PDB file of C-alpha atoms in Angstrom:
ATOM      1  CA  ARG M 467       0.000   0.000   0.000  1.00 65.00           C
ATOM      2  CA  THR M 468       2.828   2.392   0.822  1.00 62.00           C
ATOM      3  CA  PHE M 469       4.582   1.636  -2.488  1.00 63.00           C
ATOM      4  CA  HIS M 470       1.357   2.317  -4.372  1.00 65.00           C
ATOM      5  CA  ALA M 471       0.752   5.611  -2.552  1.00 64.00           C
ATOM      6  CA  ALA M 472       4.270   6.887  -3.301  1.00 64.00           C
ATOM      7  CA  SER M 473       4.357   5.631  -6.897  1.00 69.00           C
ATOM      8  CA  ARG M 474       1.295   7.680  -7.797  1.00 75.00           C
ATOM      9  CA  LEU M 475       3.466  10.800  -7.511  1.00 75.00           C
ATOM     10  CA  LEU M 476       6.031   9.543 -10.040  1.00 85.00           C
ATOM     11  CA  PRO M 477       5.955  10.447 -13.745  1.00 86.00           C
ATOM     12  CA  ALA M 478       3.960   7.884 -15.747  1.00 87.00           C
ATOM     13  CA  ARG M 479       6.996   6.420 -17.546  1.00 89.00           C
ATOM     14  CA  THR M 480       8.969   5.968 -14.339  1.00 89.00           C
ATOM     15  CA  ARG M 481       5.912   4.615 -12.524  1.00 88.00           C
ATOM     16  CA  GLU M 482       5.358   1.974 -15.206  1.00 90.00           C
ATOM     17  CA  ALA M 483       9.006   0.874 -15.073  1.00 91.00           C
ATOM     18  CA  ALA M 484       8.939   0.826 -11.266  1.00 90.00           C
ATOM     19  CA  THR M 485       5.750  -1.246 -11.272  1.00 89.00           C
ATOM     20  CA  ALA M 486       7.350  -3.795 -13.616  1.00 91.00           C
ATOM     21  CA  MET M 487      10.435  -3.996 -11.402  1.00 92.00           C
ATOM     22  CA  TYR M 488       8.318  -4.229  -8.245  1.00 88.00           C
ATOM     23  CA  ALA M 489       6.167  -6.972  -9.790  1.00 89.00           C
ATOM     24  CA  PHE M 490       9.203  -9.119 -10.568  1.00 90.00           C
ATOM     25  CA  CYS M 491      10.612  -8.583  -7.052  1.00 87.00           C
ATOM     26  CA  ARG M 492       7.236  -9.280  -5.449  1.00 85.00           C
ATOM     27  CA  VAL M 493       6.706 -12.468  -7.454  1.00 85.00           C
ATOM     28  CA  ALA M 494      10.231 -13.580  -6.546  1.00 83.00           C
ATOM     29  CA  ASP M 495       9.635 -12.895  -2.852  1.00 81.00           C
ATOM     30  CA  ASP M 496       6.308 -14.736  -2.888  1.00 82.00           C
ATOM     31  CA  ALA M 497       7.817 -17.712  -4.707  1.00 78.00           C
ATOM     32  CA  VAL M 498      10.327 -18.396  -1.931  1.00 77.00           C
ATOM     33  CA  ASP M 499       8.103 -17.332   0.962  1.00 70.00           C
ATOM     34  CA  VAL M 500       6.079 -20.545   1.001  1.00 64.00           C
ATOM     35  CA  ASP M 501       6.489 -23.808   2.856  1.00 51.00           C
ATOM     36  CA  GLY M 502       8.314 -26.649   1.123  1.00 59.00           C
ATOM     37  CA  GLY M 503      10.536 -26.612  -1.940  1.00 79.00           C
ATOM     38  CA  ARG M 504      11.891 -23.135  -1.253  1.00 86.00           C
ATOM     39  CA  MET M 505      15.446 -23.842  -2.451  1.00 88.00           C
ATOM     40  CA  VAL M 506      13.995 -25.357  -5.616  1.00 88.00           C
ATOM     41  CA  ALA M 507      11.883 -22.227  -6.094  1.00 89.00           C
ATOM     42  CA  LEU M 508      14.979 -20.082  -5.598  1.00 92.00           C
ATOM     43  CA  ALA M 509      16.928 -22.074  -8.185  1.00 92.00           C
ATOM     44  CA  ARG M 510      14.089 -21.560 -10.662  1.00 92.00           C
ATOM     45  CA  LEU M 511      14.100 -17.829  -9.963  1.00 93.00           C
ATOM     46  CA  ARG M 512      17.810 -17.654 -10.690  1.00 95.00           C
ATOM     47  CA  GLU M 513      17.206 -19.486 -13.939  1.00 95.00           C
ATOM     48  CA  ARG M 514      14.429 -17.039 -14.818  1.00 95.00           C
ATOM     49  CA  LEU M 515      16.712 -14.097 -14.062  1.00 96.00           C
ATOM     50  CA  SER M 516      19.454 -15.588 -16.231  1.00 96.00           C
ATOM     51  CA  LEU M 517      16.987 -15.893 -19.118  1.00 96.00           C
ATOM     52  CA  VAL M 518      15.894 -12.274 -18.601  1.00 96.00           C
ATOM     53  CA  TYR M 519      19.477 -11.101 -19.090  1.00 96.00           C
ATOM     54  CA  ALA M 520      20.050 -13.509 -21.975  1.00 95.00           C
ATOM     55  CA  GLY M 521      17.232 -11.733 -23.817  1.00 94.00           C
ATOM     56  CA  ARG M 522      14.997 -14.823 -23.645  1.00 96.00           C
ATOM     57  CA  PRO M 523      12.638 -14.216 -20.703  1.00 95.00           C
ATOM     58  CA  MET M 524      10.102 -16.879 -19.877  1.00 94.00           C
ATOM     59  CA  PRO M 525       6.608 -16.212 -21.278  1.00 93.00           C
ATOM     60  CA  LEU M 526       5.467 -14.678 -17.998  1.00 91.00           C
ATOM     61  CA  ALA M 527       4.310 -11.081 -17.751  1.00 91.00           C
ATOM     62  CA  PRO M 528       6.634 -10.056 -14.859  1.00 92.00           C
ATOM     63  CA  ASP M 529       9.677 -11.602 -16.566  1.00 94.00           C
ATOM     64  CA  ARG M 530       9.011 -10.004 -19.941  1.00 94.00           C
ATOM     65  CA  ALA M 531       8.230  -6.609 -18.411  1.00 94.00           C
ATOM     66  CA  PHE M 532      11.347  -6.673 -16.241  1.00 95.00           C
ATOM     67  CA  ALA M 533      13.473  -7.728 -19.228  1.00 95.00           C
ATOM     68  CA  ASP M 534      12.326  -4.601 -21.069  1.00 94.00           C
ATOM     69  CA  VAL M 535      13.056  -2.410 -18.050  1.00 94.00           C
ATOM     70  CA  ALA M 536      16.489  -3.957 -17.386  1.00 95.00           C
ATOM     71  CA  ARG M 537      17.514  -3.512 -21.017  1.00 93.00           C
ATOM     72  CA  GLY M 538      15.992  -0.052 -21.423  1.00 93.00           C
ATOM     73  CA  TYR M 539      17.457   1.449 -18.254  1.00 94.00           C
ATOM     74  CA  GLY M 540      20.776  -0.380 -18.109  1.00 94.00           C
ATOM     75  CA  ILE M 541      20.143  -2.301 -14.882  1.00 96.00           C
ATOM     76  CA  PRO M 542      23.066  -4.694 -14.280  1.00 96.00           C
ATOM     77  CA  GLU M 543      22.257  -8.294 -13.401  1.00 97.00           C
ATOM     78  CA  ALA M 544      24.257  -7.923 -10.176  1.00 97.00           C
ATOM     79  CA  LEU M 545      21.410  -5.922  -8.602  1.00 97.00           C
ATOM     80  CA  PRO M 546      18.516  -8.418  -8.940  1.00 97.00           C
ATOM     81  CA  ALA M 547      21.004 -11.250  -8.318  1.00 97.00           C
ATOM     82  CA  ALA M 548      21.865  -9.665  -4.965  1.00 97.00           C
ATOM     83  CA  LEU M 549      18.155  -9.465  -4.191  1.00 96.00           C
ATOM     84  CA  LEU M 550      17.833 -13.213  -4.754  1.00 96.00           C
ATOM     85  CA  GLU M 551      20.847 -13.778  -2.521  1.00 97.00           C
ATOM     86  CA  GLY M 552      18.989 -11.957   0.241  1.00 96.00           C
ATOM     87  CA  PHE M 553      15.970 -14.198  -0.357  1.00 94.00           C
ATOM     88  CA  GLU M 554      18.270 -17.200  -0.027  1.00 94.00           C
ATOM     89  CA  TRP M 555      19.343 -15.962   3.396  1.00 96.00           C
ATOM     90  CA  ASP M 556      15.652 -15.895   4.314  1.00 93.00           C
ATOM     91  CA  VAL M 557      15.230 -19.473   3.114  1.00 91.00           C
ATOM     92  CA  LEU M 558      18.217 -20.558   5.189  1.00 93.00           C
ATOM     93  CA  GLY M 559      16.758 -18.871   8.273  1.00 93.00           C
ATOM     94  CA  ARG M 560      19.876 -16.792   8.711  1.00 96.00           C
ATOM     95  CA  ARG M 561      20.175 -14.638  11.825  1.00 97.00           C
ATOM     96  CA  TYR M 562      22.312 -11.539  12.211  1.00 98.00           C
ATOM     97  CA  HIS M 563      24.838 -11.296  15.015  1.00 98.00           C
ATOM     98  CA  ASP M 564      25.245  -7.528  14.830  1.00 98.00           C
ATOM     99  CA  PHE M 565      23.970  -4.449  13.010  1.00 98.00           C
ATOM    100  CA  PRO M 566      26.572  -4.505  10.173  1.00 97.00           C
ATOM    101  CA  GLU M 567      25.468  -8.058   9.313  1.00 98.00           C
ATOM    102  CA  LEU M 568      21.838  -6.922   9.286  1.00 98.00           C
ATOM    103  CA  CYS M 569      22.792  -4.051   6.964  1.00 98.00           C
ATOM    104  CA  GLY M 570      24.297  -6.632   4.603  1.00 98.00           C
ATOM    105  CA  TYR M 571      20.925  -8.342   4.421  1.00 98.00           C
ATOM    106  CA  ALA M 572      19.004  -5.075   4.051  1.00 98.00           C
ATOM    107  CA  ALA M 573      21.330  -3.911   1.277  1.00 98.00           C
ATOM    108  CA  ARG M 574      20.511  -7.060  -0.700  1.00 98.00           C
ATOM    109  CA  VAL M 575      16.734  -7.145  -0.279  1.00 96.00           C
ATOM    110  CA  ALA M 576      16.082  -3.393  -0.324  1.00 96.00           C
ATOM    111  CA  GLY M 577      19.202  -1.404  -1.198  1.00 98.00           C
ATOM    112  CA  THR M 578      19.103  -3.169  -4.556  1.00 98.00           C
ATOM    113  CA  VAL M 579      15.572  -1.863  -5.149  1.00 96.00           C
ATOM    114  CA  GLY M 580      16.697   1.671  -4.307  1.00 96.00           C
ATOM    115  CA  ALA M 581      19.573   1.424  -6.778  1.00 97.00           C
ATOM    116  CA  MET M 582      17.279   0.081  -9.520  1.00 97.00           C
ATOM    117  CA  MET M 583      14.817   2.903  -8.891  1.00 95.00           C
ATOM    118  CA  CYS M 584      17.650   5.423  -9.238  1.00 96.00           C
ATOM    119  CA  LEU M 585      18.656   3.938 -12.601  1.00 95.00           C
ATOM    120  CA  MET M 586      15.048   4.020 -13.805  1.00 94.00           C
ATOM    121  CA  MET M 587      15.067   7.758 -13.135  1.00 94.00           C
ATOM    122  CA  GLY M 588      18.090   8.134 -15.389  1.00 93.00           C
ATOM    123  CA  VAL M 589      20.621   8.882 -12.617  1.00 94.00           C
ATOM    124  CA  ARG M 590      23.893   6.912 -12.346  1.00 94.00           C
ATOM    125  CA  SER M 591      26.110   9.100 -10.170  1.00 94.00           C
ATOM    126  CA  PRO M 592      27.830   7.245  -7.296  1.00 95.00           C
ATOM    127  CA  GLN M 593      26.456   9.688  -4.708  1.00 94.00           C
ATOM    128  CA  ALA M 594      22.848   9.394  -5.886  1.00 95.00           C
ATOM    129  CA  LEU M 595      23.105   5.598  -6.016  1.00 97.00           C
ATOM    130  CA  ALA M 596      24.624   5.485  -2.513  1.00 97.00           C
ATOM    131  CA  ARG M 597      21.750   7.577  -1.157  1.00 96.00           C
ATOM    132  CA  ALA M 598      19.217   5.386  -2.982  1.00 97.00           C
ATOM    133  CA  CYS M 599      20.711   2.354  -1.235  1.00 98.00           C
ATOM    134  CA  ASP M 600      20.506   4.257   2.069  1.00 98.00           C
ATOM    135  CA  LEU M 601      16.789   4.781   1.495  1.00 97.00           C
ATOM    136  CA  GLY M 602      16.208   1.125   0.665  1.00 97.00           C
ATOM    137  CA  VAL M 603      18.089  -0.045   3.758  1.00 98.00           C
ATOM    138  CA  ALA M 604      16.195   2.440   5.957  1.00 98.00           C
ATOM    139  CA  MET M 605      12.877   1.135   4.626  1.00 97.00           C
ATOM    140  CA  GLN M 606      13.909  -2.447   5.342  1.00 98.00           C
ATOM    141  CA  LEU M 607      14.907  -1.547   8.906  1.00 98.00           C
ATOM    142  CA  THR M 608      11.462   0.016   9.319  1.00 98.00           C
ATOM    143  CA  ASN M 609       9.824  -3.150   7.989  1.00 97.00           C
ATOM    144  CA  ILE M 610      11.811  -5.214  10.487  1.00 98.00           C
ATOM    145  CA  ALA M 611      10.795  -2.940  13.383  1.00 98.00           C
ATOM    146  CA  ARG M 612       7.135  -3.169  12.360  1.00 97.00           C
ATOM    147  CA  ASP M 613       7.015  -6.953  11.821  1.00 97.00           C
ATOM    148  CA  VAL M 614       8.876  -8.336  14.837  1.00 98.00           C
ATOM    149  CA  GLY M 615       5.962 -10.444  16.090  1.00 97.00           C
ATOM    150  CA  GLU M 616       4.829 -11.613  12.655  1.00 96.00           C
ATOM    151  CA  ASP M 617       8.378 -12.675  11.755  1.00 96.00           C
ATOM    152  CA  ALA M 618       8.966 -14.430  15.087  1.00 97.00           C
ATOM    153  CA  ARG M 619       5.770 -16.454  14.792  1.00 96.00           C
ATOM    154  CA  ALA M 620       6.997 -17.581  11.361  1.00 93.00           C
ATOM    155  CA  GLY M 621      10.331 -18.627  12.875  1.00 94.00           C
ATOM    156  CA  ARG M 622      12.277 -15.607  11.567  1.00 95.00           C
ATOM    157  CA  LEU M 623      14.352 -13.121  13.542  1.00 98.00           C
ATOM    158  CA  TYR M 624      16.052 -10.071  12.064  1.00 98.00           C
ATOM    159  CA  LEU M 625      16.882  -8.032  15.172  1.00 98.00           C
ATOM    160  CA  PRO M 626      20.658  -8.024  15.865  1.00 98.00           C
ATOM    161  CA  LEU M 627      21.418 -10.801  18.321  1.00 98.00           C
ATOM    162  CA  ASP M 628      23.998  -8.773  20.255  1.00 98.00           C
ATOM    163  CA  TRP M 629      21.446  -5.995  20.816  1.00 98.00           C
ATOM    164  CA  MET M 630      18.919  -8.479  22.187  1.00 98.00           C
ATOM    165  CA  ARG M 631      21.426 -10.139  24.489  1.00 97.00           C
ATOM    166  CA  ALA M 632      22.614  -6.735  25.730  1.00 97.00           C
ATOM    167  CA  ALA M 633      18.966  -6.016  26.597  1.00 97.00           C
ATOM    168  CA  GLY M 634      18.868  -9.203  28.697  1.00 97.00           C
ATOM    169  CA  ILE M 635      16.713 -11.263  26.309  1.00 97.00           C
ATOM    170  CA  ASP M 636      17.233 -15.021  25.944  1.00 97.00           C
ATOM    171  CA  VAL M 637      16.833 -15.193  22.171  1.00 97.00           C
ATOM    172  CA  ASP M 638      16.061 -18.917  21.867  1.00 96.00           C
ATOM    173  CA  ALA M 639      13.541 -18.888  24.711  1.00 97.00           C
ATOM    174  CA  TRP M 640      11.846 -15.790  23.328  1.00 97.00           C
ATOM    175  CA  MET M 641      11.591 -17.293  19.844  1.00 97.00           C
ATOM    176  CA  GLN M 642       9.789 -20.314  21.298  1.00 96.00           C
ATOM    177  CA  ARG M 643       7.140 -18.044  22.831  1.00 96.00           C
ATOM    178  CA  PRO M 644       7.285 -14.593  21.197  1.00 97.00           C
ATOM    179  CA  ALA M 645       5.758 -11.957  23.472  1.00 96.00           C
ATOM    180  CA  PHE M 646       6.138  -8.247  23.946  1.00 97.00           C
ATOM    181  CA  LEU M 647       8.725  -7.485  26.613  1.00 96.00           C
ATOM    182  CA  PRO M 648       9.696  -4.041  27.930  1.00 96.00           C
ATOM    183  CA  ARG M 649      13.286  -5.121  27.279  1.00 97.00           C
ATOM    184  CA  LEU M 650      12.518  -5.084  23.542  1.00 97.00           C
ATOM    185  CA  VAL M 651      11.863  -1.341  23.618  1.00 98.00           C
ATOM    186  CA  PRO M 652      15.519  -0.192  23.618  1.00 97.00           C
ATOM    187  CA  VAL M 653      16.293  -2.660  20.817  1.00 98.00           C
ATOM    188  CA  LEU M 654      13.538  -1.231  18.607  1.00 98.00           C
ATOM    189  CA  GLU M 655      14.403   2.337  19.586  1.00 98.00           C
ATOM    190  CA  ARG M 656      17.970   1.706  18.481  1.00 98.00           C
ATOM    191  CA  LEU M 657      16.838   0.167  15.194  1.00 98.00           C
ATOM    192  CA  ARG M 658      14.545   3.095  14.492  1.00 97.00           C
ATOM    193  CA  ALA M 659      17.351   5.566  15.291  1.00 97.00           C
ATOM    194  CA  GLU M 660      19.632   3.839  12.765  1.00 98.00           C
ATOM    195  CA  ALA M 661      16.873   4.006  10.146  1.00 98.00           C
ATOM    196  CA  ASP M 662      16.343   7.714  10.849  1.00 97.00           C
ATOM    197  CA  VAL M 663      20.013   8.455  10.158  1.00 97.00           C
ATOM    198  CA  LEU M 664      19.662   6.804   6.753  1.00 97.00           C
ATOM    199  CA  TYR M 665      16.367   8.578   6.003  1.00 96.00           C
ATOM    200  CA  GLU M 666      18.162  11.889   6.600  1.00 94.00           C
ATOM    201  CA  ARG M 667      21.037  10.885   4.316  1.00 95.00           C
ATOM    202  CA  ALA M 668      18.574   9.777   1.637  1.00 95.00           C
ATOM    203  CA  ALA M 669      17.028  13.256   1.567  1.00 92.00           C
ATOM    204  CA  ALA M 670      20.255  14.637   0.067  1.00 90.00           C
ATOM    205  CA  GLY M 671      20.118  12.078  -2.739  1.00 91.00           C
ATOM    206  CA  ILE M 672      16.555  12.974  -3.696  1.00 92.00           C
ATOM    207  CA  ALA M 673      17.827  16.445  -4.670  1.00 89.00           C
ATOM    208  CA  GLU M 674      19.930  14.796  -7.414  1.00 90.00           C
ATOM    209  CA  LEU M 675      16.916  13.194  -9.087  1.00 92.00           C
ATOM    210  CA  PRO M 676      14.972  14.729 -11.984  1.00 92.00           C
ATOM    211  CA  ALA M 677      12.549  17.315 -10.616  1.00 90.00           C
ATOM    212  CA  ALA M 678       9.482  15.336 -11.701  1.00 90.00           C
ATOM    213  CA  CYS M 679      10.653  12.299  -9.697  1.00 91.00           C
ATOM    214  CA  ARG M 680      11.468  14.064  -6.434  1.00 92.00           C
ATOM    215  CA  PRO M 681       7.941  14.271  -4.923  1.00 90.00           C
ATOM    216  CA  GLY M 682       7.374  10.539  -5.405  1.00 89.00           C
ATOM    217  CA  MET M 683      10.642   9.564  -3.753  1.00 91.00           C
ATOM    218  CA  GLU M 684      10.147  12.128  -0.998  1.00 92.00           C
ATOM    219  CA  ALA M 685       6.736  10.576  -0.380  1.00 90.00           C
ATOM    220  CA  ALA M 686       8.305   7.117  -0.134  1.00 91.00           C
ATOM    221  CA  ARG M 687      10.872   8.455   2.330  1.00 94.00           C
ATOM    222  CA  ILE M 688       8.451  10.201   4.671  1.00 94.00           C
ATOM    223  CA  LEU M 689       5.677   7.589   4.436  1.00 93.00           C
ATOM    224  CA  TYR M 690       8.006   4.745   5.425  1.00 94.00           C
ATOM    225  CA  ARG M 691       9.606   6.865   8.113  1.00 96.00           C
ATOM    226  CA  GLU M 692       6.117   7.471   9.512  1.00 96.00           C
ATOM    227  CA  ILE M 693       5.641   3.712   9.935  1.00 96.00           C
ATOM    228  CA  GLY M 694       8.599   3.756  12.333  1.00 97.00           C
ATOM    229  CA  ARG M 695       7.059   6.641  14.232  1.00 97.00           C
ATOM    230  CA  GLU M 696       3.803   4.696  14.454  1.00 97.00           C
ATOM    231  CA  VAL M 697       5.750   1.817  16.006  1.00 97.00           C
ATOM    232  CA  ALA M 698       6.987   4.289  18.627  1.00 97.00           C
ATOM    233  CA  ARG M 699       3.450   5.586  19.244  1.00 96.00           C
ATOM    234  CA  ASN M 700       2.424   1.976  19.938  1.00 96.00           C
ATOM    235  CA  GLY M 701       5.003   1.829  22.714  1.00 97.00           C
ATOM    236  CA  HIS M 702       7.332  -0.147  20.408  1.00 96.00           C
ATOM    237  CA  ASP M 703       5.027  -3.132  20.755  1.00 97.00           C
ATOM    238  CA  SER M 704       5.315  -4.664  17.293  1.00 97.00           C
ATOM    239  CA  VAL M 705       4.807  -8.167  18.676  1.00 97.00           C
ATOM    240  CA  THR M 706       1.106  -7.992  19.505  1.00 96.00           C
ATOM    241  CA  ARG M 707       0.333  -5.000  17.260  1.00 94.00           C
ATOM    242  CA  ARG M 708       1.181  -4.023  13.696  1.00 94.00           C
ATOM    243  CA  ALA M 709       1.846  -0.352  13.057  1.00 95.00           C
ATOM    244  CA  VAL M 710      -0.363   1.090  10.314  1.00 93.00           C
ATOM    245  CA  VAL M 711      -0.325   4.700   9.136  1.00 91.00           C
ATOM    246  CA  PRO M 712      -3.955   5.900   8.787  1.00 91.00           C
ATOM    247  CA  GLY M 713      -5.125   6.901   5.321  1.00 88.00           C
ATOM    248  CA  TRP M 714      -5.715  10.533   6.310  1.00 90.00           C
ATOM    249  CA  ARG M 715      -2.154  10.766   7.621  1.00 91.00           C
ATOM    250  CA  LYS M 716      -0.775   9.278   4.396  1.00 87.00           C
ATOM    251  CA  ALA M 717      -2.685  11.924   2.439  1.00 87.00           C
ATOM    252  CA  GLN M 718      -1.199  14.676   4.620  1.00 90.00           C
ATOM    253  CA  LEU M 719       2.307  13.350   4.147  1.00 88.00           C
ATOM    254  CA  ALA M 720       1.838  12.938   0.393  1.00 83.00           C
ATOM    255  CA  CYS M 721       0.770  16.593   0.159  1.00 87.00           C
ATOM    256  CA  ARG M 722       3.860  17.574   2.130  1.00 85.00           C
ATOM    257  CA  ALA M 723       6.011  15.559  -0.295  1.00 82.00           C
ATOM    258  CA  VAL M 724       4.522  17.414  -3.250  1.00 80.00           C
ATOM    259  CA  ALA M 725       5.095  20.760  -1.532  1.00 78.00           C
ATOM    260  CA  THR M 726       8.677  20.089  -0.449  1.00 74.00           C
ATOM    261  CA  GLY M 727       9.924  17.549  -2.977  1.00 63.00           C
ATOM    262  CA  PHE M 728      11.091  20.225  -5.429  1.00 62.00           C
ATOM    263  CA  LEU M 729      13.015  22.231  -2.825  1.00 61.00           C
ATOM    264  CA  PRO M 730      16.829  22.052  -3.014  1.00 55.00           C
ATOM    265  CA  ARG M 731      18.621  20.354  -0.139  1.00 62.00           C
ATOM    266  CA  GLY M 732      22.136  20.409   1.092  1.00 58.00           C
ATOM    267  CA  GLY M 733      23.875  17.374   2.443  1.00 60.00           C
ATOM    268  CA  GLY M 734      27.183  15.720   3.061  1.00 66.00           C
ATOM    269  CA  ALA M 735      28.943  13.420   0.607  1.00 81.00           C
ATOM    270  CA  TRP M 736      28.783  10.315   2.771  1.00 91.00           C
ATOM    271  CA  PRO M 737      30.376   7.139   1.408  1.00 93.00           C
ATOM    272  CA  ALA M 738      28.065   4.306   0.486  1.00 96.00           C
ATOM    273  CA  LEU M 739      27.246   1.843   3.239  1.00 97.00           C
ATOM    274  CA  ARG M 740      29.941  -0.820   3.160  1.00 96.00           C
ATOM    275  CA  PRO M 741      27.544  -3.679   2.203  1.00 96.00           C
ATOM    276  CA  ALA M 742      26.100  -1.529  -0.617  1.00 97.00           C
ATOM    277  CA  ARG M 743      29.364  -0.446  -2.233  1.00 97.00           C
ATOM    278  CA  TYR M 744      29.496  -3.322  -4.680  1.00 97.00           C
ATOM    279  CA  LEU M 745      25.931  -2.515  -5.784  1.00 97.00           C
ATOM    280  CA  VAL M 746      26.898   1.107  -6.474  1.00 97.00           C
ATOM    281  CA  ASP M 747      30.009   0.001  -8.372  1.00 97.00           C
ATOM    282  CA  ALA M 748      28.015  -2.463 -10.470  1.00 96.00           C
ATOM    283  CA  ALA M 749      25.507   0.235 -11.453  1.00 96.00           C
ATOM    284  CA  VAL M 750      28.139   2.879 -12.228  1.00 95.00           C
ATOM    285  CA  ASN M 751      30.331   0.542 -14.297  1.00 92.00           C
ATOM    286  CA  HIS M 752      27.573  -1.226 -16.234  1.00 89.00           C
ATOM    287  CA  ASP M 753      28.205  -1.006 -19.997  1.00 77.00           C
ATOM    288  CA  PHE M 754      24.508  -1.184 -20.955  1.00 63.00           C
ATOM    289  CA  GLY M 755      24.897  -4.653 -22.436  1.00 52.00           C
ATOM    290  CA  LEU M 756      26.743  -3.703 -25.645  1.00 42.00           C
ATOM    291  CA  ASP M 757      28.041  -6.955 -27.093  1.00 41.00           C
ATOM    292  CA  ALA M 758      31.419  -7.257 -28.810  1.00 40.00           C
ATOM    293  CA  ALA M 759      29.983  -6.866 -32.322  1.00 41.00           C
ATOM    294  CA  VAL M 760      28.216  -3.624 -31.432  1.00 38.00           C
ATOM    295  CA  ARG M 761      31.286  -2.229 -29.697  1.00 38.00           C
ATOM    296  CA  ARG M 762      33.435  -3.156 -32.710  1.00 40.00           C
ATOM    297  CA  THR M 763      31.008  -1.389 -35.053  1.00 43.00           C
ATOM    298  CA  LEU M 764      31.066   1.724 -32.886  1.00 39.00           C
ATOM    299  CA  ASP M 765      34.861   1.654 -32.701  1.00 41.00           C
ATOM    300  CA  ASP M 766      35.043   1.341 -36.487  1.00 48.00           C
ATOM    301  CA  ARG M 767      32.725   4.322 -36.935  1.00 44.00           C
ATOM    302  CA  VAL M 768      34.754   6.444 -34.516  1.00 42.00           C
ATOM    303  CA  ALA M 769      37.982   5.491 -36.298  1.00 46.00           C
ATOM    304  CA  TRP M 770      36.421   6.352 -39.662  1.00 48.00           C
ATOM    305  CA  LEU M 771      35.278   9.742 -38.341  1.00 47.00           C
ATOM    306  CA  VAL M 772      38.731  10.562 -36.944  1.00 49.00           C
ATOM    307  CA  ASP M 773      40.317   9.575 -40.259  1.00 53.00           C
ATOM    308  CA  LEU M 774      37.822  11.760 -42.128  1.00 53.00           C
ATOM    309  CA  PHE M 775      38.688  14.827 -40.052  1.00 53.00           C
ATOM    310  CA  GLN M 776      42.396  14.166 -40.530  1.00 59.00           C
ATOM    311  CA  ARG M 777      41.966  13.951 -44.313  1.00 61.00           C
ATOM    312  CA  LEU M 778      39.900  17.135 -44.370  1.00 59.00           C
ATOM    313  CA  GLU M 779      42.562  18.911 -42.326  1.00 60.00           C
ATOM    314  CA  VAL M 780      45.296  17.797 -44.745  1.00 61.00           C
ATOM    315  CA  ARG M 781      43.190  18.868 -47.742  1.00 65.00           C
ATOM    316  CA  GLU M 782      42.515  22.290 -46.170  1.00 61.00           C
ATOM    317  CA  ARG M 783      46.204  22.793 -45.418  1.00 64.00           C
ATOM    318  CA  ASP M 784      47.233  21.736 -48.930  1.00 62.00           C
ATOM    319  CA  SER M 785      44.656  24.063 -50.457  1.00 61.00           C
ATOM    320  CA  GLY M 786      45.974  26.954 -48.367  1.00 59.00           C
ATOM    321  CA  GLU M 787      49.546  26.276 -49.417  1.00 58.00           C
ATOM    322  CA  LEU M 788      48.525  26.113 -53.095  1.00 57.00           C
ATOM    323  CA  ALA M 789      46.648  29.417 -52.896  1.00 56.00           C
ATOM    324  CA  SER M 790      49.650  31.066 -51.225  1.00 59.00           C
ATOM    325  CA  ALA M 791      51.992  29.784 -53.963  1.00 56.00           C
ATOM    326  CA  GLU M 792      49.695  31.113 -56.704  1.00 57.00           C
ATOM    327  CA  ARG M 793      49.566  34.572 -55.092  1.00 56.00           C
ATOM    328  CA  SER M 794      53.364  34.623 -54.853  1.00 59.00           C
ATOM    329  CA  ALA M 795      53.663  33.714 -58.554  1.00 54.00           C
TER     330      ALA M 795
END
């Protein structure tokens, strides 16, 4: 619902590309988020992704639409491949010992989406891509803070284990009988504070986007951030309650995004989050899929053009020398 609300503020062309990308990611997530055969489903997804980048997508609407988007906007395969790696960590039931490890997961399942969105808006600068990854990671941290109880009841835990132990929580015992504990509050407060830092950093990146795209991305930033604030209003009880931003509040925030999204912002040139650096590098260095034959043809044309200018320069010089000789005679 939040994605839909924010996407309505994007230009039609970008919204269509984003919807195609989101559909492929959503179908991929759903395919591995079922009981039984999840590794098999993941292997099939990797095969589907390989066919997308081979130019032979399976005859499925999400695959064909994403193939068009990936080719048209120069999205490197490393980005959706990293997303699938994050899904594999879900399948394996991986837990995260500390916050940097959790950021590695969030960079794969959400930073990748931020980077792809940035490319679909026609922006490939390292700074903009780093901030797009910041926004994706912040959103994922918010999702984790909101879904603690739902995830625990499904046997999943994303909160950093060292934070929980420092709060005096026996992780294994709590996972057997998930319940809201006052000792969870500082853990969720800390997670929300980390997300807020990244939301602030992301604001600087939005200023680098095309003007027409800024309100939509500003809406995504403030709407997701509001989910975290709703968690706080619920006393950080995201075990027995699920934070939901009311529709009227979403409308207010969307209006604010439209009003402020075009305003210039300052900001520091922070380096990309360490787990997201390889995603930024992959996007910046992507060669848009030109195969060897196309590159050779382009090189030949450039060489021909250089040779043409050289011949014209020689002809002009020779003509000048001839005219000078005739005047002297």
